[in-house]
Short mmCIF file of C-alpha atoms and ligand atoms in Angstrom, two decimals:
data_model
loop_
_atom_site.label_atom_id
_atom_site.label_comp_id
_atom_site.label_asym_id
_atom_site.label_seq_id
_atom_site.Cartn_x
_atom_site.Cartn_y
_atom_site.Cartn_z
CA UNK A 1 -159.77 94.79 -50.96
CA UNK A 2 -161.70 94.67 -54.17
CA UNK A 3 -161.88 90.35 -53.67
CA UNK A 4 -163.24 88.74 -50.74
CA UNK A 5 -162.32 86.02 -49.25
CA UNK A 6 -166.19 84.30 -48.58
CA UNK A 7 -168.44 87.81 -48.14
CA UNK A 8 -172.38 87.71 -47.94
CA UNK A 9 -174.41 86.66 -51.32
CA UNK A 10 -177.68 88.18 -50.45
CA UNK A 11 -179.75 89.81 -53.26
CA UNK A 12 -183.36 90.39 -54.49
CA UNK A 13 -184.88 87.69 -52.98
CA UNK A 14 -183.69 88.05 -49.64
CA UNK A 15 -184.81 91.51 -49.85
CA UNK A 16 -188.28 89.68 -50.09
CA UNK A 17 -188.15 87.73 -47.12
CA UNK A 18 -186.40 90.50 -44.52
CA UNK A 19 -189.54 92.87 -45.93
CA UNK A 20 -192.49 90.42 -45.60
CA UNK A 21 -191.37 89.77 -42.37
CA UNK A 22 -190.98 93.30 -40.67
CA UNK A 23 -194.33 94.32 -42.64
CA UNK A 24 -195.80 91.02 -40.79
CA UNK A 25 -195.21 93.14 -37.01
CA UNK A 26 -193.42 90.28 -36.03
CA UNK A 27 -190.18 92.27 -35.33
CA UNK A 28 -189.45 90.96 -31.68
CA UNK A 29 -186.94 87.35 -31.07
CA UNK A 30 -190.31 84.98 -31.48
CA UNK A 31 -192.13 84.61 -34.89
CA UNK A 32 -193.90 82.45 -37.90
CA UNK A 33 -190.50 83.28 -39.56
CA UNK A 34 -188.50 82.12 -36.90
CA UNK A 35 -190.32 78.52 -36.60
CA UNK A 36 -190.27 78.08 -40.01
CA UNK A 37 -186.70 78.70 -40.03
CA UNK A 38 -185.62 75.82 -37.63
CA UNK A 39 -188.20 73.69 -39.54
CA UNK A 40 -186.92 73.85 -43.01
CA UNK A 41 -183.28 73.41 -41.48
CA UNK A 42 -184.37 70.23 -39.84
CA UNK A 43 -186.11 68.78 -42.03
CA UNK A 44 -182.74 69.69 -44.76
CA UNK A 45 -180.53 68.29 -42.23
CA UNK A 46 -182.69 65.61 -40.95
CA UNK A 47 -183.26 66.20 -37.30
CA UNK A 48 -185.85 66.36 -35.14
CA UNK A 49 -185.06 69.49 -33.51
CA UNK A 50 -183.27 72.93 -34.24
CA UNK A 51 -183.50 75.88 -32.39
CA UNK A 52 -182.35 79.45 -33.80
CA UNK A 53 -179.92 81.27 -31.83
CA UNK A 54 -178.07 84.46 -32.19
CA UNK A 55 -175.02 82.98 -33.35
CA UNK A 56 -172.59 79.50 -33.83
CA UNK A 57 -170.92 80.44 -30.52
CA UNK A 58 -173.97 81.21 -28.56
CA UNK A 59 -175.06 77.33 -29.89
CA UNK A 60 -171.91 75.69 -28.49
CA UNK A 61 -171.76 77.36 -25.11
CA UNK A 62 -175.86 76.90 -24.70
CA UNK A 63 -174.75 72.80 -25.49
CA UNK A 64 -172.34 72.50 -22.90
CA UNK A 65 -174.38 74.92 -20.16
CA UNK A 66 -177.28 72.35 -20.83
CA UNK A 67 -175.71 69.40 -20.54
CA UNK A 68 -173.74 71.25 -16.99
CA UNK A 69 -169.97 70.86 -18.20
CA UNK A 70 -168.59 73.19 -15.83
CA UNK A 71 -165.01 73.83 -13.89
CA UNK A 72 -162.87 70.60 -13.49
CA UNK A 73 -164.21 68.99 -16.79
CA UNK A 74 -161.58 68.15 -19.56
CA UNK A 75 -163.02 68.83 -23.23
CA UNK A 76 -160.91 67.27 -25.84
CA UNK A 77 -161.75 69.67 -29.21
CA UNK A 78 -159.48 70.21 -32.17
CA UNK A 79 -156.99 72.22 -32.50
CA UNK A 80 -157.36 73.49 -35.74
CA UNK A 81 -160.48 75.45 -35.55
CA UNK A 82 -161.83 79.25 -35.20
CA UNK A 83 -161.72 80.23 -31.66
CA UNK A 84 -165.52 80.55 -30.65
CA UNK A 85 -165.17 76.46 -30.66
CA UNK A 86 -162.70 76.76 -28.24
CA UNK A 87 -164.02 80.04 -26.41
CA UNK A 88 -167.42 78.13 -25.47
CA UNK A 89 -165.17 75.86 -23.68
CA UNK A 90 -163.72 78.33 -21.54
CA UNK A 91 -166.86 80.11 -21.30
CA UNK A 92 -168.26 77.45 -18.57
CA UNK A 93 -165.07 76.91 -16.92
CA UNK A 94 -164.06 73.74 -18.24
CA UNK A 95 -160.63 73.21 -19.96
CA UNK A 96 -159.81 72.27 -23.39
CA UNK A 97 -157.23 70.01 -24.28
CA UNK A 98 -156.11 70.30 -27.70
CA UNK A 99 -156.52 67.44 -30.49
CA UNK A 100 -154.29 67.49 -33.64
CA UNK A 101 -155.80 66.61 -37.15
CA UNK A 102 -155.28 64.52 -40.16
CA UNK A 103 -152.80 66.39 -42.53
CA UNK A 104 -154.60 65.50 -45.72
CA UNK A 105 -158.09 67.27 -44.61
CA UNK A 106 -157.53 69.26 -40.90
CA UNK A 107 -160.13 67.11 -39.05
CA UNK A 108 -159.91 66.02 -35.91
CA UNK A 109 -157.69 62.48 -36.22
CA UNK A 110 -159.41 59.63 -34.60
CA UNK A 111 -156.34 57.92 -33.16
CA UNK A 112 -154.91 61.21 -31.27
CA UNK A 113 -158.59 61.57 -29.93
CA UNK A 114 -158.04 57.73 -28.97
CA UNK A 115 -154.82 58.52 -27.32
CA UNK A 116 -156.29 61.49 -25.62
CA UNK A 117 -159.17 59.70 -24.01
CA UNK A 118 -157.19 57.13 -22.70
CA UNK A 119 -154.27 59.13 -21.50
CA UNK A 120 -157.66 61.64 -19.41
CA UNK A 121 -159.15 58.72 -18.36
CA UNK A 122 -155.70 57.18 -16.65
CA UNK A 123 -155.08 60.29 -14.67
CA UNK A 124 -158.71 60.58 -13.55
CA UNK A 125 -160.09 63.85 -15.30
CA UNK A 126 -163.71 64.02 -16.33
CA UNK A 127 -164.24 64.07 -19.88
CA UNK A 128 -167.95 64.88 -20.60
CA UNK A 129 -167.94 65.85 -24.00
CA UNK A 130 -165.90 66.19 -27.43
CA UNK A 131 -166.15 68.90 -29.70
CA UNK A 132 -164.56 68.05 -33.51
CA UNK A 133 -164.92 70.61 -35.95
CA UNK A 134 -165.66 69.93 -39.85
CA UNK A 135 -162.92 71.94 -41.02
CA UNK A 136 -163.74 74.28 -44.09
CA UNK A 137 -166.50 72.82 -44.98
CA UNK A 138 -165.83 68.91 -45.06
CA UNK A 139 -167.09 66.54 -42.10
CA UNK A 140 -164.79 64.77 -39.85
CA UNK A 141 -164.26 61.23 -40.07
CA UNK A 142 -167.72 60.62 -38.04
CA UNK A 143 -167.56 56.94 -37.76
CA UNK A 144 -164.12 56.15 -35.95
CA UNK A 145 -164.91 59.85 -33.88
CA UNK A 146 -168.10 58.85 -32.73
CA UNK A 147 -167.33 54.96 -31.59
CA UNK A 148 -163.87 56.40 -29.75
CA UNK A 149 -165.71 59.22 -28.09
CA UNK A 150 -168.59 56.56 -26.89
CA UNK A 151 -166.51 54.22 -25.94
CA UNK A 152 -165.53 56.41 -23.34
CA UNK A 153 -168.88 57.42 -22.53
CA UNK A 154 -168.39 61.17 -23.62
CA UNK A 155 -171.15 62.81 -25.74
CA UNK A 156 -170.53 64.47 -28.89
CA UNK A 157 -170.91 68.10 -29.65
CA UNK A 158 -170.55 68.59 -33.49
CA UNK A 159 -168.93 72.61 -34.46
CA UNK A 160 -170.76 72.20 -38.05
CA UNK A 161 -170.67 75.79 -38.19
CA UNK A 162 -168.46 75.75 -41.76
CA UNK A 163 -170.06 72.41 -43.22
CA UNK A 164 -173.78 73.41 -43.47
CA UNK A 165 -174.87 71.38 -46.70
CA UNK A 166 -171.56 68.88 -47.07
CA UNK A 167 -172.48 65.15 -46.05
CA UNK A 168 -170.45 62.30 -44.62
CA UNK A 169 -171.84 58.98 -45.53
CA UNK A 170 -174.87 59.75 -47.04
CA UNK A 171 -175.99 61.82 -44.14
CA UNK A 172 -175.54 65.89 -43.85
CA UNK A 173 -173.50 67.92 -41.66
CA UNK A 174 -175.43 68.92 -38.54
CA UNK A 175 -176.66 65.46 -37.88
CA UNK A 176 -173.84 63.78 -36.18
CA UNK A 177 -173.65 63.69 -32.60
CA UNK A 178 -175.40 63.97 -29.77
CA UNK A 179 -175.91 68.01 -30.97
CA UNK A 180 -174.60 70.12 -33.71
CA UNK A 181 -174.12 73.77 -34.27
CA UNK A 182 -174.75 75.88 -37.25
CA UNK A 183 -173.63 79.13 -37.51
CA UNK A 184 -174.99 81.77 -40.14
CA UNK A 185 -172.40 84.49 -39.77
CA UNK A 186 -171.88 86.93 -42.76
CA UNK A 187 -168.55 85.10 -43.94
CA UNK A 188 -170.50 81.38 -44.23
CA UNK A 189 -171.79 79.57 -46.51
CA UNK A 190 -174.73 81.04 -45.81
CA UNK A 191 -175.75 84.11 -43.63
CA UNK A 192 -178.78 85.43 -41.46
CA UNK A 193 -175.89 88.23 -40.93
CA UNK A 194 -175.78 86.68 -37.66
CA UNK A 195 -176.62 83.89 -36.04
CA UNK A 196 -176.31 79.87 -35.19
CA UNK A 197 -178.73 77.11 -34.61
CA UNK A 198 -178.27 74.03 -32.51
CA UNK A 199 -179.39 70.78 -34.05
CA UNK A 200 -180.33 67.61 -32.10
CA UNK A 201 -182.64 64.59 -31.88
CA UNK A 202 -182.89 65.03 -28.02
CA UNK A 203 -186.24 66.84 -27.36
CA UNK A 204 -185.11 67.57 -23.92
CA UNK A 205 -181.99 69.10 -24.74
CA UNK A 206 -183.72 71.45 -27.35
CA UNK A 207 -185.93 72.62 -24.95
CA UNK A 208 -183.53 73.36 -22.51
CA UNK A 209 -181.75 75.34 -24.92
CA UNK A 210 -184.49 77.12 -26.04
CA UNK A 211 -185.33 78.32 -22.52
CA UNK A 212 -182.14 79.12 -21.72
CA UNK A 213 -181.85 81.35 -25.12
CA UNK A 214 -184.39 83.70 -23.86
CA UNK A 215 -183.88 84.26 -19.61
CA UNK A 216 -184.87 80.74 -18.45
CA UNK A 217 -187.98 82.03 -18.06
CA UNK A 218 -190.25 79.21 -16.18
CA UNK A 219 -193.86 78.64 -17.56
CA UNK A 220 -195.56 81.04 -15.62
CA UNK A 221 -197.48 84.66 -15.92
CA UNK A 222 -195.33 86.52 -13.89
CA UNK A 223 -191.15 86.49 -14.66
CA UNK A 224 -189.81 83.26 -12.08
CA UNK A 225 -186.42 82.24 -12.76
CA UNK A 226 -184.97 79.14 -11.39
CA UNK A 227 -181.82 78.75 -13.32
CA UNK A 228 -179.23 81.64 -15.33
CA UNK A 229 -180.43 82.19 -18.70
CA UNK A 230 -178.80 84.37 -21.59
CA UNK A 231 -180.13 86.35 -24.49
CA UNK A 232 -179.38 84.68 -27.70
CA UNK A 233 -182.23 84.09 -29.42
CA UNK A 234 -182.45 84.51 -33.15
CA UNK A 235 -184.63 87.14 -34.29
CA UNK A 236 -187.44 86.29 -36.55
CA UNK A 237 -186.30 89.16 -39.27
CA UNK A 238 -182.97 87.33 -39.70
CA UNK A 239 -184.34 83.93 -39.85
CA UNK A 240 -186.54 85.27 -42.43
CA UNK A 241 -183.12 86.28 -44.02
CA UNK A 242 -181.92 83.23 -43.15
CA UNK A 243 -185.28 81.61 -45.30
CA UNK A 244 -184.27 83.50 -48.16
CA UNK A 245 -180.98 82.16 -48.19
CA UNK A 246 -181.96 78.69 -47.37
CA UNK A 247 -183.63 78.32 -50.51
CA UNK A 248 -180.50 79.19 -52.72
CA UNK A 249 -178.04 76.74 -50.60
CA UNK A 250 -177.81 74.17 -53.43
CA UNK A 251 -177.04 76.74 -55.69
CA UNK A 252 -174.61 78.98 -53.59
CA UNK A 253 -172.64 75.42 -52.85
CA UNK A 254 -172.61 74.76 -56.67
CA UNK A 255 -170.45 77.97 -57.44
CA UNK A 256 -168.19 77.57 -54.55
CA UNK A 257 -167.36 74.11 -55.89
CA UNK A 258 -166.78 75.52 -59.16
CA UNK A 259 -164.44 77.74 -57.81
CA UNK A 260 -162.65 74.83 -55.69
CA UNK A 261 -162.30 72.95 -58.99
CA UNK A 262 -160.94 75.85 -61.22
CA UNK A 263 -158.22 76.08 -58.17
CA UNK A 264 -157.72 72.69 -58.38
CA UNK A 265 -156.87 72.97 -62.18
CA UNK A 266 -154.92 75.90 -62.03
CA UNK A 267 -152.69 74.22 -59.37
CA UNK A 268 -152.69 70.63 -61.22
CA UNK A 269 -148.68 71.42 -62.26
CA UNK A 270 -148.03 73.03 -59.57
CA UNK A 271 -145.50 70.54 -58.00
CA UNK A 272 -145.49 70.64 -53.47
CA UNK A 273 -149.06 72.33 -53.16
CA UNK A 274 -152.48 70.19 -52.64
CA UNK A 275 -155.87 71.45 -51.91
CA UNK A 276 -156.53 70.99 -48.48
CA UNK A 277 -159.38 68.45 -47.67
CA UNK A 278 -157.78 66.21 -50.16
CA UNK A 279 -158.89 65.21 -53.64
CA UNK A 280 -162.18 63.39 -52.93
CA UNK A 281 -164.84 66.45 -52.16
CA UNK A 282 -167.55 64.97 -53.90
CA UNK A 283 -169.54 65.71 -49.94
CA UNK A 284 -168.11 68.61 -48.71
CA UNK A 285 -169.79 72.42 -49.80
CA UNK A 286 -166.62 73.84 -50.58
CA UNK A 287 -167.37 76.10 -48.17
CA UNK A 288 -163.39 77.61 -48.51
CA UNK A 289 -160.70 76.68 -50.73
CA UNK A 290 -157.28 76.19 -49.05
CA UNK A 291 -154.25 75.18 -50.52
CA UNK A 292 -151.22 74.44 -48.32
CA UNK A 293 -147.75 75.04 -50.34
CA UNK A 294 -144.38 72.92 -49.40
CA UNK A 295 -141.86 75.47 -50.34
CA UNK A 296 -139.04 73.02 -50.80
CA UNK A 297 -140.79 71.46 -53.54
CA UNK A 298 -142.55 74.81 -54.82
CA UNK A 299 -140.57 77.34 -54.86
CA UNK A 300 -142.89 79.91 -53.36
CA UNK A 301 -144.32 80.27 -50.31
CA UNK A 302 -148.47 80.70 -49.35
CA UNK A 303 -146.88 83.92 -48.41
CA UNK A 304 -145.55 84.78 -51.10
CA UNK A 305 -149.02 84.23 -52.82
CA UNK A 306 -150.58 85.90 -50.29
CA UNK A 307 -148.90 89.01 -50.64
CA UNK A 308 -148.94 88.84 -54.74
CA UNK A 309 -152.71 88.94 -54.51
CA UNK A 310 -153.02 91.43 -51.52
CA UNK A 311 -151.07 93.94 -53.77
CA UNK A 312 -153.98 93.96 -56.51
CA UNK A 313 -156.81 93.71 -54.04
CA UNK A 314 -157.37 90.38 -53.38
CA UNK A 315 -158.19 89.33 -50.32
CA UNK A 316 -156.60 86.06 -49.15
CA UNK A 317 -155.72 84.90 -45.17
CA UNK A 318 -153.85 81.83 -43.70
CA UNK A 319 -155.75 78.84 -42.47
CA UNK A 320 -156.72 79.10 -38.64
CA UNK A 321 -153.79 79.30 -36.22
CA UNK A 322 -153.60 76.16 -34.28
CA UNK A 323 -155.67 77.06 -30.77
CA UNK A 324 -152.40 75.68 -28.78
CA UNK A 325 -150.24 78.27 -29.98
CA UNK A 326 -152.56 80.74 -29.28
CA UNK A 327 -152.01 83.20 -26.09
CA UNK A 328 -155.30 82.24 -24.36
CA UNK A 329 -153.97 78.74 -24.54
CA UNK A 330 -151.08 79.59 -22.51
CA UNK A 331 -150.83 76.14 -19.97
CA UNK A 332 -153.15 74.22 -21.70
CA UNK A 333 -152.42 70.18 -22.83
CA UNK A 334 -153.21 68.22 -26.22
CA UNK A 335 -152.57 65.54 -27.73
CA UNK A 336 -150.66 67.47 -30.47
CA UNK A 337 -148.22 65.54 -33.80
CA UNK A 338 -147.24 68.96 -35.60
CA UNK A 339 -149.78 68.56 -38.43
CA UNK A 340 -151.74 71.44 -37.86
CA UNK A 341 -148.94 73.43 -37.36
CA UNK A 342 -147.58 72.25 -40.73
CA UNK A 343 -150.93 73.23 -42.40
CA UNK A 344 -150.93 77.04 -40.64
CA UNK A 345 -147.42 77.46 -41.53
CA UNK A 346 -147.76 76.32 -45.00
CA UNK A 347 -151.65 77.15 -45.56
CA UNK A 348 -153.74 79.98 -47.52
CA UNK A 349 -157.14 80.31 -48.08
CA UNK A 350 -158.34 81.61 -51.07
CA UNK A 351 -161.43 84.09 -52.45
CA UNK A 352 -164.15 81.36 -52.73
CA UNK A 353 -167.24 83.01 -52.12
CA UNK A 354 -170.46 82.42 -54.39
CA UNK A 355 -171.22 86.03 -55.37
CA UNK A 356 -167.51 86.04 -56.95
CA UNK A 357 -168.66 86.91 -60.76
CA UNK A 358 -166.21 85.37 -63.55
CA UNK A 359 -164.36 87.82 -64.38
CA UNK A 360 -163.22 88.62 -60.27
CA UNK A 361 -161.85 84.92 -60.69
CA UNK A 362 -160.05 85.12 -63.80
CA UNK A 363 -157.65 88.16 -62.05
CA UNK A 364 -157.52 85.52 -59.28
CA UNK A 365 -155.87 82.94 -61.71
CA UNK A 366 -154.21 85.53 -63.40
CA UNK A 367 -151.86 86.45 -60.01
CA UNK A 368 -151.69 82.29 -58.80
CA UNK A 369 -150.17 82.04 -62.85
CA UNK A 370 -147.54 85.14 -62.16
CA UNK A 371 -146.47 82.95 -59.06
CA UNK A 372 -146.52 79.74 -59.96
CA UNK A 373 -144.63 80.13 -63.18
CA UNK A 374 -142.10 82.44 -62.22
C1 PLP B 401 -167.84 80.61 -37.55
C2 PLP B 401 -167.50 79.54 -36.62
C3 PLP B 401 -168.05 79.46 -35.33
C4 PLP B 401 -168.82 80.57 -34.69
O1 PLP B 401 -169.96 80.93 -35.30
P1 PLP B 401 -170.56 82.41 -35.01
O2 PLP B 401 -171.91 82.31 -35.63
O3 PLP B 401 -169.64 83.38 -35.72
O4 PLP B 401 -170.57 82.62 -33.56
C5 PLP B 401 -167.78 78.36 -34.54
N1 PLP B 401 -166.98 77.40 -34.98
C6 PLP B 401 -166.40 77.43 -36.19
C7 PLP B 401 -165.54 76.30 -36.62
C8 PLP B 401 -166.62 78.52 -37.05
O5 PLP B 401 -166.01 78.56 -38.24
#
């Protein structure tokens, strides 16, 4: 593939950061680099508290392990998501149940979460916790999600892993909740090549998950442990990476909505297919640009474009498959309408990263014009 789909934009300046810090000697998981890191995202996101971890997954399952969700715990979490959001789940034993979305943007919809909390709580299941995820880059509908999910005295994990920089309401991704994740994997919006952080206003949980992140080491000389830790802390080079990157954010989030509204113009005519998300993305970062295609009005397929642009190099994919279809889910419930399956079925997601120069998005257009006029 000569056209990524969302790869890495890391350059001089990053180069900068990853050197200063390994000539510094602080090369171990602890580090001025490190501290500044979950600083500058906290104060960007507005939290009190963020704490680095080796990756978006490691965040989620470090959540639920704090807050002891555990075998015979229901977790209602949508179904149209990446599977680490759903793999943290299974991680501690509890069981997901599946949540369909809104078909305009692929977020979690309030009323099935409704109808799923009150269909768990009248056959008795513990339901500690919900996990929505801001799909592509574009929050979920925060204020019905959150009164629904407190109403029923559930806590709120947020999987902003893809909406680092998009707001809802005035207020950024990674501050809803009762915790948020970040990740910084090599395909997001922005990278530390890998890693997560976990965002909250609850000191208590923070340091929890900080402990557990490196052994659960207690506070003493010799190495006591009274509870299972793991080993996913973030290493200070990469959050010196991660530095680096934070400072070009705005700017990496101002080419991938240029790209999102160049797709949106080339696919103005184009009668059956509609950028996913909607047409109000004045908040989200654009993070990736989706379209989902009805054929019966179109003409074409997403698969058809698909394979048009894999045959000169381009690198396209379809959205997430629906975690109820998937084979790990085999036996497991939701509260499911057949939107997200509409949206994987008829959904493609399309080159949108910010190192994409001009002239790689031109023979982009150039292939979406051979289908879409033919
Ligand atoms: C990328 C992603 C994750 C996992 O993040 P990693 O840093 O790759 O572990 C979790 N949830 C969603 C929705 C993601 O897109």
């Amino acid at each position: 593939m000569k056209i990524l789909l969302s790869p890495p934009d890391v350059g001089d300046l990053e180069h900068e950061y990853v050197m200063a810090a390994l000539r510094s000697g602080w090369v171990a998981p602890a580090g001025p680099d490190l501290a500044a890191f979950e600083q500058e995202v906290a104060a960007r996101v507005g939290v009190t508290h963020a704490v680095g971890l080796s990756s978006g997954t490691a965040a989620l399952h470090l959540a639920l392990v704090s807050w002891g969700v555990g075998p015979g715990d229901v977790v209602p979490v949508s179904t149209l998501t990446f599977a680490a959001t759903v793999n943290a789940i299974r991680y501690v034993g509890a069981t997901p149940h599946f949540v369909d979305c809104d078909p305009e943007t692929g977020n979690m919809s309030p009323a099935l979460l409704e109808q799923a909390l009150s269909e768990l709580a009248a056959s008795g299941q513990r339901v500690p916790v919900v996990i929505p995820v801001d799909m592509l880059g574009k929050c979920v509908d925060y204020a019905p999600i959150a009164e629904v999910t407190q109403a029923h005295c559930a806590l709120l994990l947020a999987d902003a892993a893809e909406s680092f920089g998009a707001t809802y309401g005035g207020r950024s991704a990674g501050s809803f909740g009762d915790a948020s994740v970040l990740s910084f994997n090599g395909n997001k919006i922005m990278t530390t090549s890998g890693g997560g952080m976990l965002l909250t206003d609850d000191e208590r949980l923070a340091a929890h998950v900080r402990k557990l992140s490196t052994q659960a080491r207690e506070p003493v000389a010799h190495y006591e442990h009274a509870e299972i830790g793991f080993n996913y802390r973030l290493s200070n080079i990469l959050a010196a990476l991660g530095r680096g990157q934070l400072t070009r954010l705005d700017n990496m989030i101002k080419r991938r909505r240029e790209w999102r509204e160049r797709y949106r113009a080339n696919f103005s005519k184009s009668l059956g297919v509609r950028i996913l998300g909607g047409d109000d993305d004045a908040q989200d970062n654009c993070w990736l640009t989706a379209i989902v295609v009805d054929p019966l009005v179109s003409g074409w397929t997403a698969t058809d474009l698909g394979a048009a642009m894999t045959e000169v190099g381009v690198e396209t994919r379809p959205i997430w498959k629906p975690m109820h279809l998937q084979p790990i889910s085999r036996g497991l419930g939701g509260t499911l309408d057949g939107s997200a399956e509409t949206i994987f079925a008829q959904g493609l997601t399309l080159p949108s990263g910010s190192a994409m120069t001009d002239e790689q998005f031109a023979s982009v257009e150039s292939v979406i014009r051979s289908v879409t006029v033919s």
